[in-house]
């Protein structure tokens, strides 16, 4: 499997001292620059103007992570996987801000001890968040076979490196859904379109 190494220059991230599991996310592959001027980011127009109009998702999260000054202004991940199966790693030595308010078993706020793997969807930005949610819950074609294979490969590799139990490989919705954050406030990714049973079967081979 092909992974490109990215340089982790997050300024506000502390070291990750322990890894107990993996959270699987999905997000748009690209973002419109203007999103950064809106809530919850509220980054100054002068700073945003330095960026291209359309931002590649890993660059988007790195930009937000490097410029975070408020506790709620947090975004980053440990690695990314595109629909054609190519992956990108920042490395796993620093905490990343991928789960926010979250809980799994007896662990809370999983950023500090769970890795965040992002599945990058779409070849252009989604129209809005509602469009994204509709797609991840209804469009199974978003998640390709190369994507499943690369995700399984990386999860198995990390399970071996950190001696992780398969029960601690989870989705964002499992750890930060409405049952954790309250009705209408929870995360839904990677959504019903993601074939969880098939993915788990790949980890079990």
XYZ file of C-alpha atoms in Angstrom:
205
model
C 0.000 0.000 0.000
C 1.276 3.449 -0.882
C 1.534 6.109 1.824
C 3.138 9.526 1.449
C 4.783 11.011 4.551
C 3.626 14.494 5.545
C 5.485 16.817 7.914
C 3.636 17.381 11.196
C 4.124 21.035 12.102
C 1.131 21.443 14.412
C 2.092 24.134 16.889
C -0.430 23.417 19.615
C -0.305 19.620 19.810
C 1.285 17.833 22.739
C 3.026 14.464 22.516
C 0.910 11.328 22.332
C 2.034 9.132 25.196
C -0.282 6.175 24.632
C -2.389 4.652 21.852
C -5.461 2.623 22.814
C -7.489 2.635 19.614
C -8.366 4.147 16.239
C -11.257 6.391 15.221
C -12.306 6.263 11.567
C -13.672 9.478 10.083
C -14.701 10.767 6.693
C -14.516 14.284 5.305
C -14.560 16.217 2.069
C -11.381 15.923 0.056
C -11.391 19.691 -0.525
C -12.700 22.777 1.278
C -13.664 26.214 0.036
C -11.373 28.863 1.463
C -14.301 31.012 2.639
C -15.303 28.343 5.195
C -12.374 29.434 7.363
C -13.904 32.883 7.799
C -17.086 31.423 9.242
C -17.946 29.799 12.565
C -16.424 27.963 14.287
C -13.116 28.940 12.655
C -13.444 32.728 12.388
C -9.930 33.064 10.998
C -9.053 36.563 9.820
C -9.630 37.408 6.163
C -6.002 38.500 5.826
C -4.770 35.069 6.881
C -7.319 33.225 4.772
C -6.455 35.302 1.712
C -3.015 33.677 1.655
C -4.602 30.320 0.804
C -5.789 28.993 -2.553
C -9.532 29.166 -3.141
C -9.860 25.390 -2.850
C -7.855 23.690 -0.092
C -6.814 20.022 0.014
C -8.230 18.493 3.213
C -4.881 17.617 4.894
C -3.675 21.169 4.215
C -6.973 22.509 5.577
C -6.635 20.641 8.861
C -2.965 21.455 9.211
C -3.703 25.144 8.633
C -6.450 25.150 11.258
C -4.305 23.162 13.697
C -1.302 25.469 13.317
C -3.413 28.591 13.828
C -5.634 27.336 16.641
C -5.892 29.801 19.547
C -9.230 28.783 21.047
C -9.993 25.437 22.674
C -12.836 24.835 20.206
C -10.781 25.780 17.170
C -9.190 22.414 16.646
C -8.784 20.206 13.634
C -6.175 17.652 12.646
C -5.773 13.959 11.915
C -3.034 11.347 11.901
C -3.495 10.053 8.383
C -5.705 10.336 5.309
C -6.844 7.887 2.640
C -8.137 8.884 -0.778
C -10.784 7.059 -2.790
C -8.168 5.573 -5.134
C -6.365 4.067 -2.133
C -3.398 6.420 -1.762
C -2.674 7.359 1.850
C -0.945 10.244 3.634
C 0.571 10.043 7.108
C 1.586 12.836 9.439
C 3.000 10.294 11.841
C 1.578 9.207 15.165
C 3.833 10.870 17.716
C 1.672 13.932 18.482
C -1.890 14.223 19.699
C -4.337 15.170 16.979
C -7.674 16.913 17.287
C -10.108 14.626 15.507
C -12.761 13.424 17.970
C -13.553 16.337 20.283
C -16.185 15.474 22.882
C -16.098 11.704 22.711
C -16.234 8.515 24.734
C -15.508 4.829 24.219
C -15.752 2.323 27.063
C -14.075 4.073 30.003
C -12.070 6.525 27.875
C -13.247 10.094 27.359
C -12.005 12.837 25.023
C -10.195 10.404 22.755
C -7.837 12.822 21.037
C -5.127 12.044 23.543
C -5.075 8.263 23.133
C -6.905 7.318 19.913
C -5.516 7.799 16.421
C -7.674 9.574 13.841
C -7.808 8.196 10.275
C -9.692 10.288 7.720
C -11.309 8.946 4.554
C -11.254 11.689 1.902
C -14.419 11.841 -0.194
C -15.301 13.571 -3.443
C -13.235 15.229 -6.135
C -14.655 18.680 -5.333
C -16.147 20.292 -2.200
C -19.643 19.231 -1.187
C -22.272 21.945 -1.517
C -22.726 22.178 2.238
C -22.661 20.025 5.372
C -26.190 18.743 4.724
C -25.122 17.512 1.300
C -22.142 15.731 2.863
C -24.324 14.038 5.501
C -26.807 12.877 2.880
C -24.014 11.390 0.764
C -22.259 9.493 3.552
C -25.556 7.972 4.634
C -26.896 7.043 1.193
C -24.161 6.860 -1.449
C -22.255 3.612 -0.979
C -20.133 4.343 -4.053
C -18.274 7.018 -2.070
C -16.289 4.263 -0.350
C -14.228 2.347 -2.880
C -12.546 -1.038 -2.677
C -9.030 0.520 -2.776
C -10.077 2.747 0.112
C -11.313 -0.195 2.193
C -8.158 -2.164 1.456
C -5.792 0.670 2.366
C -7.738 1.490 5.532
C -7.660 -2.169 6.594
C -3.941 -2.390 5.826
C -3.144 0.653 7.959
C -5.397 -0.417 10.822
C -3.857 -3.905 10.914
C -0.385 -2.368 10.862
C -1.271 -0.064 13.762
C -2.975 -2.871 15.683
C 0.312 -4.786 15.519
C 2.492 -1.795 16.409
C 0.409 -0.733 19.405
C -1.115 -4.105 20.351
C -4.665 -2.799 19.815
C -7.785 -4.872 20.289
C -10.152 -4.949 17.319
C -12.982 -3.793 19.606
C -11.196 -0.441 19.884
C -11.324 0.228 16.149
C -14.366 2.495 15.967
C -16.110 5.160 13.896
C -16.563 8.824 14.766
C -20.299 8.227 15.179
C -19.674 5.421 17.688
C -17.665 7.687 19.981
C -19.167 11.132 19.325
C -22.704 10.527 18.069
C -25.958 11.872 19.502
C -25.740 9.356 22.347
C -22.610 11.198 23.538
C -23.175 14.810 22.449
C -26.958 15.056 22.616
C -29.745 14.841 20.061
C -28.860 16.542 16.792
C -25.331 17.427 17.974
C -23.488 14.200 17.309
C -21.203 13.178 14.479
C -22.393 10.747 11.798
C -19.279 9.923 9.810
C -18.361 7.721 8.098
C -22.112 7.150 7.845
C -24.413 4.301 6.862
C -22.884 4.185 3.380
C -19.666 2.866 4.909
C -19.833 -0.945 4.983
C -18.736 -1.552 8.558
C -19.266 -5.322 8.524
C -17.181 -5.703 5.388
C -14.406 -3.528 6.820
C -14.303 -5.522 10.068
C -14.111 -8.727 8.046
C -10.956 -7.376 6.383
C -9.381 -6.797 9.792
C -10.251 -10.324 10.875
C -8.561 -12.135 7.988
